[in-house]
Coordinates of C-alpha atoms in Angstrom, one line a residue:
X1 CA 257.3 175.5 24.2
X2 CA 253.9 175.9 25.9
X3 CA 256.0 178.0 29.0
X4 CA 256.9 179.9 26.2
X5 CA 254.1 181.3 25.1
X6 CA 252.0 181.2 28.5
X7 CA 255.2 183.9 29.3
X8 CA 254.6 185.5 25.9
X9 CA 250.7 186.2 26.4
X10 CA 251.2 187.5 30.4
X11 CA 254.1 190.2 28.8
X12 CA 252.0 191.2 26.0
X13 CA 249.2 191.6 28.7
X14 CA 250.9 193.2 30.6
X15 CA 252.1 196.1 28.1
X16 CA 248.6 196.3 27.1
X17 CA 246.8 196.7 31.1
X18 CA 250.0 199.3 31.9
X19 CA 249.2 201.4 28.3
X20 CA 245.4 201.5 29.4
X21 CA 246.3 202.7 32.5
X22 CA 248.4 205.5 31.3
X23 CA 245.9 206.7 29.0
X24 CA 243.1 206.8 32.0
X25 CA 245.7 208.6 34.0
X26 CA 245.5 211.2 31.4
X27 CA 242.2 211.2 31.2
X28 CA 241.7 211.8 34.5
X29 CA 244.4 214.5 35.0
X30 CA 242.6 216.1 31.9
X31 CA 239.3 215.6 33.7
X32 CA 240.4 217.1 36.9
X33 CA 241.7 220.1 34.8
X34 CA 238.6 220.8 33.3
X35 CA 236.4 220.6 36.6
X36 CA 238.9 223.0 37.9
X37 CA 240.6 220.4 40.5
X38 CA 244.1 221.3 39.4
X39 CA 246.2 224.1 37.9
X40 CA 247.3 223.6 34.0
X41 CA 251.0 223.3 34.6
X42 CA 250.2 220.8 37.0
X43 CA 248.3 218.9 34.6
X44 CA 250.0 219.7 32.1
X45 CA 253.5 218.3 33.6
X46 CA 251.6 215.2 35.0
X47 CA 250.8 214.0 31.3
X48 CA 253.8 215.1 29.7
X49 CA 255.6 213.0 32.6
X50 CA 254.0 209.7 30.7
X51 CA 254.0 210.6 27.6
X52 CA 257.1 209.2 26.6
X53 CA 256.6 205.8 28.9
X54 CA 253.6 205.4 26.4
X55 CA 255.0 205.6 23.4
X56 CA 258.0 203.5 24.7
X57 CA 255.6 200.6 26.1
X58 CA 253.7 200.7 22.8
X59 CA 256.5 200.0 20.6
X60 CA 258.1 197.0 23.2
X61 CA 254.3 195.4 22.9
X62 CA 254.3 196.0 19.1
X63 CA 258.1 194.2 19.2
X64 CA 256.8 191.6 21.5
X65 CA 254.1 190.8 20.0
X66 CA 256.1 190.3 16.4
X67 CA 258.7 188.0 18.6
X68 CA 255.9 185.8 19.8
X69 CA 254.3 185.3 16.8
X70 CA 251.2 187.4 17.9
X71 CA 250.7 188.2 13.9
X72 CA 247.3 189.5 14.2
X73 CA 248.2 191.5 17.3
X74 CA 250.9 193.4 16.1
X75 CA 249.1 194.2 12.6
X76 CA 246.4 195.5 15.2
X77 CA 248.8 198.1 17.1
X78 CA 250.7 199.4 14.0
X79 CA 248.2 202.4 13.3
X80 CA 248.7 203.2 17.0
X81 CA 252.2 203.2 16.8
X82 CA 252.3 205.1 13.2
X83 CA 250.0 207.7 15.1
X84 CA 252.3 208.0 18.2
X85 CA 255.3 208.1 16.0
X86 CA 253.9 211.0 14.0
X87 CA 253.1 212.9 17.0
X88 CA 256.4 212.5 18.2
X89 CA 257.6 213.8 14.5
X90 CA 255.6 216.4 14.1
X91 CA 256.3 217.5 17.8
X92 CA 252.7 217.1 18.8
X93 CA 253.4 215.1 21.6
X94 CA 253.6 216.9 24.8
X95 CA 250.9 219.8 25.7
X96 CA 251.4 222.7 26.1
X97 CA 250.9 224.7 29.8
X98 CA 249.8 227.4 27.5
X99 CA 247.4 226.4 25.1
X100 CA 245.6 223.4 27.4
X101 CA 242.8 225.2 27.8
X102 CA 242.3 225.8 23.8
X103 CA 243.1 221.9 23.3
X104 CA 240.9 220.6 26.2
X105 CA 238.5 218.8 24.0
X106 CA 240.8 217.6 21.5
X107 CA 243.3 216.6 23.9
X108 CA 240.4 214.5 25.9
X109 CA 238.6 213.2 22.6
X110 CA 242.8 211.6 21.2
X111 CA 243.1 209.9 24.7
X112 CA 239.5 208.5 24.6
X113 CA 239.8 207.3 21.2
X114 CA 243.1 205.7 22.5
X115 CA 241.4 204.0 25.0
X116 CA 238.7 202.5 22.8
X117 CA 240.8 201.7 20.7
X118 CA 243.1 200.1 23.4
X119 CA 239.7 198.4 24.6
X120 CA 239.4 196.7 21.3
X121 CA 242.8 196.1 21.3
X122 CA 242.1 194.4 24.8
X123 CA 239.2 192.1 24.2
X124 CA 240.8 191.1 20.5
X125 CA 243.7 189.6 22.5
X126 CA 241.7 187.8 25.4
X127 CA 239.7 186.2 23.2
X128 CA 241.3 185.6 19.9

């Protein structure tokens, strides 16, 4: 039982650590856009490359963490997965080669709200 959940947590963790590295990724490839490192398709193709792997991770950890009893946890994620889910919907999801210079800042403020709230997300589930 204890194996159990000791194999639970490190999974869960480990969803969480690989979402928060996707989302720096982007922040960084958005970063490097904006300080004129790299072109906009390449950026552009470099975050819509992980896009998908993000959402994908974030629902397995919101699934995971309902199968191991992580209550709180899960209750915790479900605005993060509504909002992925909607921008998948409303096919808001990938950006544009186009129109990334027009959504610079918003593009940068979503994936640093993500990552706070990621953060939180983070320190709720080491300590709780």
């Amino acid at each position: 039982m204890a194996m159990g959940n000791l194999l639970g947590w490190l999974v869960t963790f480990f969803f969480l650590i690989s979402l928060l590295a996707i989302i720096c990724y982007q922040i960084i490839c958005l970063i490097d856009l904006e300080i004129d490192h790299i072109n906009p398709y390449d950026s552009a193709v470099r975050i819509n490359k992980v896009v998908m792997p993000e959402f994908i991770i974030q629902a397995v950890f919101c699934l995971v963490c309902l199968i191991t009893e992580h209550h709180l946890l899960c209750f915790l994620s479900l605005p993060y997965l509504f909002y992925n889910f909607s921008l998948y919907r409303r096919r808001r999801h990938l950006v544009d080669v186009t129109e990334i210079f027009n959504q610079l800042k918003w593009e940068k403020k979503q994936r640093l709200v993500k990552l706070g709230y990621l953060t939180m997300l983070l320190i709720v589930f080491i300590f709780w």
